[in-house]
Structures are given as structure tokens and as C-alpha cells.
mmCIF file with all atom_site columns, C-alpha atoms in Angstrom:
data_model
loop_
_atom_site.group_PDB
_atom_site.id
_atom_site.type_symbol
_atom_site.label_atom_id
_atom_site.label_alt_id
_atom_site.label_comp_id
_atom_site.label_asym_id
_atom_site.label_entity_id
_atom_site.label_seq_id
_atom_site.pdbx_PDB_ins_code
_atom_site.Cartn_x
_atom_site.Cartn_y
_atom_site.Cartn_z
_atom_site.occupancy
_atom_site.B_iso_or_equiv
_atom_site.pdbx_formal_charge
_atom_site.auth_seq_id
_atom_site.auth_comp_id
_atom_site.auth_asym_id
_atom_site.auth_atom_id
_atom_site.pdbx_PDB_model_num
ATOM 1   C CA . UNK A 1 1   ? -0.258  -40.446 74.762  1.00 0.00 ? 21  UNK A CA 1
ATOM 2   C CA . UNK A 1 2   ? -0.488  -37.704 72.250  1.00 0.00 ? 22  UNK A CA 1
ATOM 3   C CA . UNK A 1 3   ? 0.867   -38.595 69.173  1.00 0.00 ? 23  UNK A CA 1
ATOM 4   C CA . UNK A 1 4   ? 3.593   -37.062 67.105  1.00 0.00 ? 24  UNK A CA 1
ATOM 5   C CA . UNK A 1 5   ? 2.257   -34.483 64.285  1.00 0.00 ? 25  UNK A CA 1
ATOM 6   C CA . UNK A 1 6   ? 3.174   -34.906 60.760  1.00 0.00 ? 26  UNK A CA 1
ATOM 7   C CA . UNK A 1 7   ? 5.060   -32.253 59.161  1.00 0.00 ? 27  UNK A CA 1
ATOM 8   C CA . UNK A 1 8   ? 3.856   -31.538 56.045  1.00 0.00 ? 28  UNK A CA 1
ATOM 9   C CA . UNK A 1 9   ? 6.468   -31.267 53.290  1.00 0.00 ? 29  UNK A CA 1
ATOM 10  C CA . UNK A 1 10  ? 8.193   -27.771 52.492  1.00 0.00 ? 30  UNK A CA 1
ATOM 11  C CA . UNK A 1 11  ? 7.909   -28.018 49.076  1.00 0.00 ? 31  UNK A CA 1
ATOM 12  C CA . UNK A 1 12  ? 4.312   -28.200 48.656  1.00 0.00 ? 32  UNK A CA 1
ATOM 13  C CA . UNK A 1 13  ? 3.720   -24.029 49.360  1.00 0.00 ? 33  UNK A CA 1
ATOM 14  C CA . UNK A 1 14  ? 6.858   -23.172 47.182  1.00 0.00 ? 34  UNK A CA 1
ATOM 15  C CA . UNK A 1 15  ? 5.025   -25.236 44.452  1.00 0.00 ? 35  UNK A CA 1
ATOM 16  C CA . UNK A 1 16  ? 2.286   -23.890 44.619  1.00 0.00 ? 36  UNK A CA 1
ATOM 17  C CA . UNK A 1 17  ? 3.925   -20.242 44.644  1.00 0.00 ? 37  UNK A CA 1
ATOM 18  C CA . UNK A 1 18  ? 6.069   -21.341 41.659  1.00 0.00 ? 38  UNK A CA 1
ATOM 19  C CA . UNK A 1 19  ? 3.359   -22.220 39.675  1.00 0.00 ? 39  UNK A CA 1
ATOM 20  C CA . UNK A 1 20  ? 0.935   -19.044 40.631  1.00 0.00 ? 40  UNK A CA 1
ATOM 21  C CA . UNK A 1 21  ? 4.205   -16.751 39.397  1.00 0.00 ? 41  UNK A CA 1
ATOM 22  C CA . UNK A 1 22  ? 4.603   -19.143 36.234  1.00 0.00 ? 42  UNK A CA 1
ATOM 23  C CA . UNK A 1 23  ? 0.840   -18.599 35.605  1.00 0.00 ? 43  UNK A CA 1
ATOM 24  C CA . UNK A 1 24  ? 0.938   -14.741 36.080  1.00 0.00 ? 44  UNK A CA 1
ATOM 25  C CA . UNK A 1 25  ? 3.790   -14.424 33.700  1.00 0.00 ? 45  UNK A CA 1
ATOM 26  C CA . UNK A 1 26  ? 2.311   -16.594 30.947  1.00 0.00 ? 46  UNK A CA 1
ATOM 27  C CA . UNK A 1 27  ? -0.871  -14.642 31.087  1.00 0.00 ? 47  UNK A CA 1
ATOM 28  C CA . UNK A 1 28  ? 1.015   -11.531 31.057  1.00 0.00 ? 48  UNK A CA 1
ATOM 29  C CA . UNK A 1 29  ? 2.957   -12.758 27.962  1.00 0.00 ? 49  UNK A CA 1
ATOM 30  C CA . UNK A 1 30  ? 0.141   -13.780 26.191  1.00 0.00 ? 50  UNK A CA 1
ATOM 31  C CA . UNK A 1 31  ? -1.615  -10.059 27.077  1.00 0.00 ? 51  UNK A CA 1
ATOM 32  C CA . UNK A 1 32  ? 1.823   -8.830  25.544  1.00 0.00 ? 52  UNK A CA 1
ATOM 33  C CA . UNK A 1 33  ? 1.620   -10.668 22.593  1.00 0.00 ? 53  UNK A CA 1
ATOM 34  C CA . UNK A 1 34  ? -2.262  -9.835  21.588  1.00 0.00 ? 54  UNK A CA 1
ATOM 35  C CA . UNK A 1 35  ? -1.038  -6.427  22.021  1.00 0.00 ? 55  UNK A CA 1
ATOM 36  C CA . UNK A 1 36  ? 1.758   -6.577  19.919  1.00 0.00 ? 56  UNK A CA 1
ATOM 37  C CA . UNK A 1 37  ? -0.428  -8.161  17.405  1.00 0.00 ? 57  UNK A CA 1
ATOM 38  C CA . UNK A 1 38  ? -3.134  -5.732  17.286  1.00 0.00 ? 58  UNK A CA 1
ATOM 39  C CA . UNK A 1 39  ? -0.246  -2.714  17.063  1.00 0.00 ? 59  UNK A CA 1
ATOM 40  C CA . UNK A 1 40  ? 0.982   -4.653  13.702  1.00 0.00 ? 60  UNK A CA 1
ATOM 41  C CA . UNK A 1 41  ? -2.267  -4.987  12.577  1.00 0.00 ? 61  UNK A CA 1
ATOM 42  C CA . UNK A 1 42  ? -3.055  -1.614  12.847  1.00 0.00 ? 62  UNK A CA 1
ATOM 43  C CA . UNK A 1 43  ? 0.234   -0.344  11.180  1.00 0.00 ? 63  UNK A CA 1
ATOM 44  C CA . UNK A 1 44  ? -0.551  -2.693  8.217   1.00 0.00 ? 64  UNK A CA 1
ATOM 45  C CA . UNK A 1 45  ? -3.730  -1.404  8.173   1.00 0.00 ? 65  UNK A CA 1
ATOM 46  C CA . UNK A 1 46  ? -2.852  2.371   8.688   1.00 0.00 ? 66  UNK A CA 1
ATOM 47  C CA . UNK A 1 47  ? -0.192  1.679   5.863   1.00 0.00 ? 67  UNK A CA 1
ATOM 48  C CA . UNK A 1 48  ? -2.965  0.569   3.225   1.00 0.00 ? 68  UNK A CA 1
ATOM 49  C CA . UNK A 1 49  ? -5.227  3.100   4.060   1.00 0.00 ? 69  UNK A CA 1
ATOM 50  C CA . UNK A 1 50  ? -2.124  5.351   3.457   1.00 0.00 ? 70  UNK A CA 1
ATOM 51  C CA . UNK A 1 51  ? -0.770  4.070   0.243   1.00 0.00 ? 71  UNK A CA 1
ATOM 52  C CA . UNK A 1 52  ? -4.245  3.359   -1.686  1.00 0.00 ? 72  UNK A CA 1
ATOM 53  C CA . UNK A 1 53  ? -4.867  7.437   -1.003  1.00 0.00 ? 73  UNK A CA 1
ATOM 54  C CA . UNK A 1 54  ? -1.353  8.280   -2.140  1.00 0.00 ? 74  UNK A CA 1
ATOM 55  C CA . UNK A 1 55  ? -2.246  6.449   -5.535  1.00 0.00 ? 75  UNK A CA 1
ATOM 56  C CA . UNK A 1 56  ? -4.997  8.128   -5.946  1.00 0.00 ? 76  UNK A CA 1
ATOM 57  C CA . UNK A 1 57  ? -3.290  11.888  -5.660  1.00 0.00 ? 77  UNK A CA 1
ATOM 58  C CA . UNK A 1 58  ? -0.848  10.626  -8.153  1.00 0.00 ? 78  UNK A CA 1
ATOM 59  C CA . UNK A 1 59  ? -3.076  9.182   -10.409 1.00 0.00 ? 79  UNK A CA 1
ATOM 60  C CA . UNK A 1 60  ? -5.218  12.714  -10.440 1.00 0.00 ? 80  UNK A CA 1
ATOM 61  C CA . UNK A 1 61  ? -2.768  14.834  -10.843 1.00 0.00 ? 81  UNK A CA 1
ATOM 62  C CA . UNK A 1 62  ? -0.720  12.349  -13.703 1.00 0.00 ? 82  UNK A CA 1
ATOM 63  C CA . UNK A 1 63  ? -3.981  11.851  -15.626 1.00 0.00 ? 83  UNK A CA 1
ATOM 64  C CA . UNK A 1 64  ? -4.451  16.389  -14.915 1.00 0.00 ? 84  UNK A CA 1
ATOM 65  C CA . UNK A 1 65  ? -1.208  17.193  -15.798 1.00 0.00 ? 85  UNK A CA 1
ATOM 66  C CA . UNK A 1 66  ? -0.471  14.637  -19.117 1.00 0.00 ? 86  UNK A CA 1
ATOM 67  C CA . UNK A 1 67  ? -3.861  16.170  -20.515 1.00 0.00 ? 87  UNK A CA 1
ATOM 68  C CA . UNK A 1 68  ? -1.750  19.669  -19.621 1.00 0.00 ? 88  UNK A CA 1
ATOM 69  C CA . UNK A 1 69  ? 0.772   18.651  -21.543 1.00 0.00 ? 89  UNK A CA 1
ATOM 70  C CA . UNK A 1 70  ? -0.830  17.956  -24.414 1.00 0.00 ? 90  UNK A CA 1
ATOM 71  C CA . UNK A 1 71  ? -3.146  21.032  -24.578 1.00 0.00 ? 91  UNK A CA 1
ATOM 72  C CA . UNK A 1 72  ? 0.001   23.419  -23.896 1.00 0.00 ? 92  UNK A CA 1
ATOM 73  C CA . UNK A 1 73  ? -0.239  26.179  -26.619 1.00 0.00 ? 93  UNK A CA 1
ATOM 74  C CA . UNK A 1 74  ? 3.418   26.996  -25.990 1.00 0.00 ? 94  UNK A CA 1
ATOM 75  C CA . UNK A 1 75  ? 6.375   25.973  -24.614 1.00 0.00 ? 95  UNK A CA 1
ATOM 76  C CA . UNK A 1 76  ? 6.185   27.792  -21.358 1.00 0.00 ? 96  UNK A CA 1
ATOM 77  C CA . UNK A 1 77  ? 3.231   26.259  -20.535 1.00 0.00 ? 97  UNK A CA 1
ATOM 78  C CA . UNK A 1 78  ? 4.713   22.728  -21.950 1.00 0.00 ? 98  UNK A CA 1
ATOM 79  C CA . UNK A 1 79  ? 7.621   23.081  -19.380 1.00 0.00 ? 99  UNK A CA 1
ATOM 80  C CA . UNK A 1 80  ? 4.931   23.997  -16.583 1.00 0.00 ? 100 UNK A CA 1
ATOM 81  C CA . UNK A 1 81  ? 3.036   21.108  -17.138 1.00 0.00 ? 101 UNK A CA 1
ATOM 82  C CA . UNK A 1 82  ? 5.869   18.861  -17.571 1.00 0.00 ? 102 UNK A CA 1
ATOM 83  C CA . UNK A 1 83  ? 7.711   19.663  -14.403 1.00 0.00 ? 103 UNK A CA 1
ATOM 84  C CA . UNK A 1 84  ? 4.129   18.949  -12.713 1.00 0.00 ? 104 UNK A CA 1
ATOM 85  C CA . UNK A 1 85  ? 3.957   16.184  -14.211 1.00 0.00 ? 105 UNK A CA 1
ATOM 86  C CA . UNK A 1 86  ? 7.443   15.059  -13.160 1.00 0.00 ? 106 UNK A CA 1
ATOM 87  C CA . UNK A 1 87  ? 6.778   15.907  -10.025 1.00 0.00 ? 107 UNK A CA 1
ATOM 88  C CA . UNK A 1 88  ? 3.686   13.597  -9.186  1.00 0.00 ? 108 UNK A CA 1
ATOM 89  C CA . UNK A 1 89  ? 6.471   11.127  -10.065 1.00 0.00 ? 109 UNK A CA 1
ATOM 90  C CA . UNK A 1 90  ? 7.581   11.424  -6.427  1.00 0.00 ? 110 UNK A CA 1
ATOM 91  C CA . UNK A 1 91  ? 4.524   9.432   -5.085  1.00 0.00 ? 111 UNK A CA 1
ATOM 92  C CA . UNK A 1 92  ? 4.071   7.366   -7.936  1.00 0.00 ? 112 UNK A CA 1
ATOM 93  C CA . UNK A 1 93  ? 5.626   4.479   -5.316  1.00 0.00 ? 113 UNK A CA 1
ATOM 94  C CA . UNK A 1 94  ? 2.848   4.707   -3.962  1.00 0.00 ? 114 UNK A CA 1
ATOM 95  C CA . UNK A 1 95  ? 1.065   2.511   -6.465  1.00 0.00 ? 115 UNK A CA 1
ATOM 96  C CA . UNK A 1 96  ? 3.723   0.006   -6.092  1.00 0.00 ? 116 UNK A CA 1
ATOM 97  C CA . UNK A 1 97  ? 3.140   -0.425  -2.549  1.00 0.00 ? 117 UNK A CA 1
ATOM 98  C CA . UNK A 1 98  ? -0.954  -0.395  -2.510  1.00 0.00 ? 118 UNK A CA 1
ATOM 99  C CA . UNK A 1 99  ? -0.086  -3.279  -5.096  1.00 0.00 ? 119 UNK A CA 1
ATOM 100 C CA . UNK A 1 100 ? 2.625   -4.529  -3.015  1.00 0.00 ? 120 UNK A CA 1
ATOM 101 C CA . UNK A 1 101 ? 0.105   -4.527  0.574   1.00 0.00 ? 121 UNK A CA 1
ATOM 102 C CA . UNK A 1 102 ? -2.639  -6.090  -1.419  1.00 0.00 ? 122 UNK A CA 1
ATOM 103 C CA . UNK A 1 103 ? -0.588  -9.366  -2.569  1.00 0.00 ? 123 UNK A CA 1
ATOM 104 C CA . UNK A 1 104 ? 0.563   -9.791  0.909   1.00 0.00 ? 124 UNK A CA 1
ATOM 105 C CA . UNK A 1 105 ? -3.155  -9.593  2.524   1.00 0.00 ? 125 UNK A CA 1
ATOM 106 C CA . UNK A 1 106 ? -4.188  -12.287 -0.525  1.00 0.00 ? 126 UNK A CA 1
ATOM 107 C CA . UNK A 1 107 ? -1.180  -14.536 0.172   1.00 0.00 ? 127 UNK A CA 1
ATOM 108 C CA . UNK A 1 108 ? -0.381  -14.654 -3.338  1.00 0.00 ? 128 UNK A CA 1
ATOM 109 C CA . UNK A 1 109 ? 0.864   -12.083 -6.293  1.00 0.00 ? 129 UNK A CA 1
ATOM 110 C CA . UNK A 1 110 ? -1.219  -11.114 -8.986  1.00 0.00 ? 130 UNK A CA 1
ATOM 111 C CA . UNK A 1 111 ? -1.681  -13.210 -12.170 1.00 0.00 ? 131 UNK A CA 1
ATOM 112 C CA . UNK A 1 112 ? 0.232   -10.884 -14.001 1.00 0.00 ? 132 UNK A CA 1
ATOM 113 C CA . UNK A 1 113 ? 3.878   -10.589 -15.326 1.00 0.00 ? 133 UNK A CA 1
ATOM 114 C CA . UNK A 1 114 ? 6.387   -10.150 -12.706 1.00 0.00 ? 134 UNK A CA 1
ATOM 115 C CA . UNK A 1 115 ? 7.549   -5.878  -12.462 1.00 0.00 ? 135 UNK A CA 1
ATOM 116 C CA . UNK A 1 116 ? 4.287   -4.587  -14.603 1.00 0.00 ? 136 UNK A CA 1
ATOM 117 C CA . UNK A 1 117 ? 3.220   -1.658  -11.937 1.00 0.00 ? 137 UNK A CA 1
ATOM 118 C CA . UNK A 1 118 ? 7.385   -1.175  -11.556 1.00 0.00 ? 138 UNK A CA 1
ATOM 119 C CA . UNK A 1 119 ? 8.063   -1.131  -15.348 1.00 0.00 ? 139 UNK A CA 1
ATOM 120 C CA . UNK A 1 120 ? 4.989   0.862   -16.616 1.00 0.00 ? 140 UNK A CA 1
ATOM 121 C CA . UNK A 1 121 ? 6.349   4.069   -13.745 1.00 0.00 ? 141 UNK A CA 1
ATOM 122 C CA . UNK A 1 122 ? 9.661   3.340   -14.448 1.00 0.00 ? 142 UNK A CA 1
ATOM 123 C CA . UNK A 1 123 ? 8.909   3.325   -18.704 1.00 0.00 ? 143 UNK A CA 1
ATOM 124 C CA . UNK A 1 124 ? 6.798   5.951   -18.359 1.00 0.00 ? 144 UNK A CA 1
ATOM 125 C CA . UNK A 1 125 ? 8.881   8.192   -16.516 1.00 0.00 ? 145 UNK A CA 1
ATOM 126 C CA . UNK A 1 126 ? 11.990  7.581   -18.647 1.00 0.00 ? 146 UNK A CA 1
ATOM 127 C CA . UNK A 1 127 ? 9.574   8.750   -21.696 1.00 0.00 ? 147 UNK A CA 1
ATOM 128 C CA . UNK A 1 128 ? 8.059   11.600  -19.940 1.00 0.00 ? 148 UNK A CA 1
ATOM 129 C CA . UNK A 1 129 ? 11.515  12.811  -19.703 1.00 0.00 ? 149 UNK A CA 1
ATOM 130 C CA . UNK A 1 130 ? 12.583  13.093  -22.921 1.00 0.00 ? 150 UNK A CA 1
ATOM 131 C CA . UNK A 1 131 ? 9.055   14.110  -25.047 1.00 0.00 ? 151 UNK A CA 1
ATOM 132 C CA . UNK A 1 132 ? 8.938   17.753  -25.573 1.00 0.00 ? 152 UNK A CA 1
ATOM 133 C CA . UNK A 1 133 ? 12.318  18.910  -24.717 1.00 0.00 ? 153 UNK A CA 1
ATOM 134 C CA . UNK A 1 134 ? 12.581  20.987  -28.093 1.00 0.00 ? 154 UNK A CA 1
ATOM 135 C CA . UNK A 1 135 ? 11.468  23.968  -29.791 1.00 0.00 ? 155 UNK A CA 1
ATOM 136 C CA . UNK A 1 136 ? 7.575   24.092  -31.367 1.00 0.00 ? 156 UNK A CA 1
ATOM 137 C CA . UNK A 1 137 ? 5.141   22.307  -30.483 1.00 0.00 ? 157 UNK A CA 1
ATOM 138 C CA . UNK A 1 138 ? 4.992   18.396  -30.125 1.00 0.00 ? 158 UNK A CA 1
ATOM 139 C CA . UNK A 1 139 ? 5.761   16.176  -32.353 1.00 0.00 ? 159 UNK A CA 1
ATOM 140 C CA . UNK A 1 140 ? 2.531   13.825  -33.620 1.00 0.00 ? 160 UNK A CA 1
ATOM 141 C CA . UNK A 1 141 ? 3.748   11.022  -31.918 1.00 0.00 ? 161 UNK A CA 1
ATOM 142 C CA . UNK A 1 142 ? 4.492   12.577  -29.328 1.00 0.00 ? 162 UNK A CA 1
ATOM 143 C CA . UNK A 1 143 ? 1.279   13.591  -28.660 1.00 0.00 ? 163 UNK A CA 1
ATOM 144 C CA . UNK A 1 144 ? 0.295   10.560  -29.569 1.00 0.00 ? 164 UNK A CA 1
ATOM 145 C CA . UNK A 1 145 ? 2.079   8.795   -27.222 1.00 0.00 ? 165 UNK A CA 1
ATOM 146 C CA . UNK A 1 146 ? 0.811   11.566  -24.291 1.00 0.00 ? 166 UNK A CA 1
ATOM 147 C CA . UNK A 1 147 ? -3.180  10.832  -25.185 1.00 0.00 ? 167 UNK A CA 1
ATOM 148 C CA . UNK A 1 148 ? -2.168  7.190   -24.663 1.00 0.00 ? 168 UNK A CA 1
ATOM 149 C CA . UNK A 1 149 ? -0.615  7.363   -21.726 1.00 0.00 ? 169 UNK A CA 1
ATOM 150 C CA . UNK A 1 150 ? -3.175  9.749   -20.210 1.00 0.00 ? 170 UNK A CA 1
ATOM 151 C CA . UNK A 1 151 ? -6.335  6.524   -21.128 1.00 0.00 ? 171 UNK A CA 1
ATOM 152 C CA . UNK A 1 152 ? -4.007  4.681   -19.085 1.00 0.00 ? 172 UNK A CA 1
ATOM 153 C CA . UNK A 1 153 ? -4.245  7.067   -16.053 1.00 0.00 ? 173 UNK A CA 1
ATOM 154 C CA . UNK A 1 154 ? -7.958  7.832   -16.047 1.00 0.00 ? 174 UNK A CA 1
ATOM 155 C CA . UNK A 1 155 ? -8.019  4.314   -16.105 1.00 0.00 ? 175 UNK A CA 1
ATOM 156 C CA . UNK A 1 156 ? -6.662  3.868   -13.349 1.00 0.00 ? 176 UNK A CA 1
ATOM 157 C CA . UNK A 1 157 ? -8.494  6.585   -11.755 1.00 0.00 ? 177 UNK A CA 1
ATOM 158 C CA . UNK A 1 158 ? -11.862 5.060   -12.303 1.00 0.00 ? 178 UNK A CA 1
ATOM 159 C CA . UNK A 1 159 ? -10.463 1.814   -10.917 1.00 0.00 ? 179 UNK A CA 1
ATOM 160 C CA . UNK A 1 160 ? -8.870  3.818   -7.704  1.00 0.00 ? 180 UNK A CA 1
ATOM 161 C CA . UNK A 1 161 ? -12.783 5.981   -7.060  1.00 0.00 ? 181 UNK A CA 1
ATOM 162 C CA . UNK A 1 162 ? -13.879 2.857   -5.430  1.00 0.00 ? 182 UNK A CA 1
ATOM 163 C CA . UNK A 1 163 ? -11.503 3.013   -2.776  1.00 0.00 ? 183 UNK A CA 1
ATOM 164 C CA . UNK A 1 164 ? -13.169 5.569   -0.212  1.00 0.00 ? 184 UNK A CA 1
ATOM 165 C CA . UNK A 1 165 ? -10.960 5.188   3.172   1.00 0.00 ? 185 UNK A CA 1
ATOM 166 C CA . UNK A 1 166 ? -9.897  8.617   3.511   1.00 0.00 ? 186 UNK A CA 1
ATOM 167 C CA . UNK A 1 167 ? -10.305 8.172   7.237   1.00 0.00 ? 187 UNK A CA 1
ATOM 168 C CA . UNK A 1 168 ? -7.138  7.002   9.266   1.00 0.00 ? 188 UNK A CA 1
ATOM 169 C CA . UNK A 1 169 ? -7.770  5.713   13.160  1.00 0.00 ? 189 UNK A CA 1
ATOM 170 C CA . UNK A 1 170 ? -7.398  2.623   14.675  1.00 0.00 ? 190 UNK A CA 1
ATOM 171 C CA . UNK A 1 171 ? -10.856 1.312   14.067  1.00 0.00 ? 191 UNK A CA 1
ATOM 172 C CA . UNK A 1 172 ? -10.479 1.873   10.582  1.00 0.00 ? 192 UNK A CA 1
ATOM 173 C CA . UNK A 1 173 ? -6.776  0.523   9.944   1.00 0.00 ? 193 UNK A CA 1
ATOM 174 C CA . UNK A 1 174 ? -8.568  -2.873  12.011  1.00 0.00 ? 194 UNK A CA 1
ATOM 175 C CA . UNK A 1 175 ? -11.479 -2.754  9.097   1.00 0.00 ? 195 UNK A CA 1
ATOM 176 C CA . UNK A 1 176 ? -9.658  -2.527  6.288   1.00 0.00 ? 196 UNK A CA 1
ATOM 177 C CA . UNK A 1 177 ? -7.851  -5.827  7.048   1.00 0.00 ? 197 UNK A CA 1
ATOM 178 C CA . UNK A 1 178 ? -10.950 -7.781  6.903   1.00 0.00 ? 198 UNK A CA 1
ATOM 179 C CA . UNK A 1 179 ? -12.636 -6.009  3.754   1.00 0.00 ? 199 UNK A CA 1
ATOM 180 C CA . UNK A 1 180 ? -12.008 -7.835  0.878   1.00 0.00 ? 200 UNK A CA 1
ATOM 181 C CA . UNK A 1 181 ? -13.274 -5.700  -2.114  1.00 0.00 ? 201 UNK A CA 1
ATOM 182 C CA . UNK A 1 182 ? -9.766  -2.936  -1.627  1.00 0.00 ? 202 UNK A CA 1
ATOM 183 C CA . UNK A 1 183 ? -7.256  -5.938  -3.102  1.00 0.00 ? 203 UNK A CA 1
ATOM 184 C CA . UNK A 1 184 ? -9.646  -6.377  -5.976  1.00 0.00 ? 204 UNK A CA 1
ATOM 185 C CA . UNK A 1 185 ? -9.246  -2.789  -6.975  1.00 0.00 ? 205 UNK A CA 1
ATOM 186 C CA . UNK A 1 186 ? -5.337  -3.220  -6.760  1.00 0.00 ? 206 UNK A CA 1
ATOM 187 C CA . UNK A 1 187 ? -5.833  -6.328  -9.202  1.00 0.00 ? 207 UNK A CA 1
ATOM 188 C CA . UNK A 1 188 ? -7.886  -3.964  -11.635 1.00 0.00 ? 208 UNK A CA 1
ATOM 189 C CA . UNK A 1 189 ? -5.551  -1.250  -10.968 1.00 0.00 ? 209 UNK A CA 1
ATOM 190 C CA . UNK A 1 190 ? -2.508  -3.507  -11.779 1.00 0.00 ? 210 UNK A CA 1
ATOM 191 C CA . UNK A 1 191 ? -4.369  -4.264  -14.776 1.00 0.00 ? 211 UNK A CA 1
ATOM 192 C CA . UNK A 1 192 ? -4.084  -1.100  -16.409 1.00 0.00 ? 212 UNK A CA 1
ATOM 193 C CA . UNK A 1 193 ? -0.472  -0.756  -16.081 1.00 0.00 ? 213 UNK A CA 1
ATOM 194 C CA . UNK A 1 194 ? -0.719  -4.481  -17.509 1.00 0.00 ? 214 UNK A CA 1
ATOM 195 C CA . UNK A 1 195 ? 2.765   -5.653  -18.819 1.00 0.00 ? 215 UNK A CA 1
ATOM 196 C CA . UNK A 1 196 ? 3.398   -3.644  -22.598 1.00 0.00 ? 216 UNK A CA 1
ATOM 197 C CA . UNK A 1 197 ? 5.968   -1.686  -23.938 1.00 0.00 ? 217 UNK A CA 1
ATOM 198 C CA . UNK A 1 198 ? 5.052   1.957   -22.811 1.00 0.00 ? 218 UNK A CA 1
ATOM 199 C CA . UNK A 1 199 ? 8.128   3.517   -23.557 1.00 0.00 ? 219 UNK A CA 1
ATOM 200 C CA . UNK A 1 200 ? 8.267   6.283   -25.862 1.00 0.00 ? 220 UNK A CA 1
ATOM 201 C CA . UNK A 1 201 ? 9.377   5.604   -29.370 1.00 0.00 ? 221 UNK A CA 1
ATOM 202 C CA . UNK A 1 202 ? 9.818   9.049   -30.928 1.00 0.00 ? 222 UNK A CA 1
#
């Protein structure tokens, strides 16, 4: 007598489906986010690479343009020089942000008194403003004050030379997030613009 076959459950296929779809979508969601993750990575990146070369132009043409001002042999020239000067003002963010990037990549701010990169543009700008806005030459201390302000920059030039990434692509914006010697040279930079009163007292 042949004997009755076993029917073998239902749910054992669907399972088995189930769990095939569930492991599909997990590895596609994982795929997702290492792709996400490397996009962010190279933004950050791309944004560094960005920044640090913005601080450089306005460090150049700030450290050019206050040793302008100073040589100016009349007022015509003064004004020249000052409104260039002004005008490399517009990136001088810039600095803040390279600053800014390189505290978040350490984890940590700087060991330095909170707003010094913010207050030495911002005091500096406010000063730059009102020197030479007269008749004649400048004043003694306000050249004074100029010749200061223009150690400062080339300071911070020398400090900004070793940062050579003038290259922007993926591979690079990827390398820069593992080289540790660019957040040292925002430390040093930061340094220079190190918390003082640089506002001018003429």
C-alpha cells in the first residue's frame, strides 16, 4: 500500500524568499551608505582644499597691498591701495573657515582664546577703515600701526607656503583627510592672529 506523502509546509519557500529580499536590501543599504559617506568625505575634503587656498590669496594680496599702503607717495595712490586692500577683505572668511575645518578634523579647538582669527579680521578691518582717510600723508602711527599689521600678514604667509594642495579631485579631497601636517599649519596660522588688541589707536 503506497503510503501517503508529506506535504511540506508553505512557509518554508516564502521564508526563505523573505529573507533573500531582506538580505538584498540590507546590502544595498549598506552600498548606499558607504557611498554617502565617501560623497561627505570628499566635500569635506574638497572644502579644505578650497578654503586653505582662499587664505592664502588673501593673505598675499593683504600682506601686497598694506606694504602699498604704506609706500603710497600720495593720496591717489593711498586710496588705490586702500580700496585693494579692502577688498581682499571679501575672502578674508576664508581664514576663519580653514581654522574652522581644521578643529573639526582634530576633534578639538585650538589652545587659544575663543574668537582670535574672528577678532584680529574683524579689528583689523574696522582699523583699516578709518587710517588714512585725510589729507597728507599718514600719520606716524598710522604707519606705524600699517608696518605692524603687515609682520602679521607675512607671517601668516610663511605659515600658509607649506600648504601646497592646489589640486582639487576626488583623490585628493580623500588625501587630505588623512594628512595630518595641514591642521598644524592652521594652529601656526591661528597663532599669528593670536588674541591682542589690533585695533587702531590713532
Amino acid at each position: 500500500m503506497e503510503e501517503p506523502r508529506t506535504k511540506r509546509p508553505i512557509f518554508t519557500p516564502i521564508v526563505l524568499i523573505l529573507l533573500t529580499f531582506s538580505l538584498i536590501g540590507n546590502v544595498f543599504l549598506y552600498s548606499e551608505t558607504i557611498q554617502n559617506d565617501q560623497t561627505d568625505r570628499v566635500s569635506q575634503g574638497t572644502e579644505i582644499i578650497q578654503s586653505g587656498n582662499a587664505a592664502i590669496a588673501f593673505m598675499n594680496q593683504a600682506a601686497a597691498q598694506t606694504e602699498a599702503l604704506v609706500t603710497a607717495s600720495d593720496i591717489a595712490a593711498r586710496m588705490t591701495s586702500k580700496s585693494g586692500l579692502l577688498a581682499a577683505y571679501r575672502q578674508s572668511g576664508s581664514v576663519t573657515d580653514f581654522i574652522q575645518e581644521a578643529e573639526d578634523v582634530n576633534g578639538k579647538p585650538f589652545p587659544t582664546a575663543k574668537g582670535g582669527a574672528t577678532e584680529f579680521l574683524d579689528q583689523t578691518l574696522a582699523s583699516l577703515q578709518a587710517i588714512g582717510n585725510h589729507e597728507g600723508p599718514l600719520t606716524a602711527e598710522e604707519k606705524t600701526y600699517l608696518q605692524g599689521l603687515h609682520q602679521v600678514f607675512d607671517a601668516c604667509k610663511k605659515e600658509l607656503s607649506a600648504f601646497q594642495h592646489d589640486t582639487i579631485n576626488q583623490e585628493q579631497s580623500l588625501l587630505i583627510l588623512v594628512d595630518k601636517q595641514w591642521p598644524q599649519i592652521a594652529g601656526k596660522l591661528l597663532e599669528q592672529m593670536k588674541p591682542a588688541d589690533h585695533a587702531f589707536k590713532g
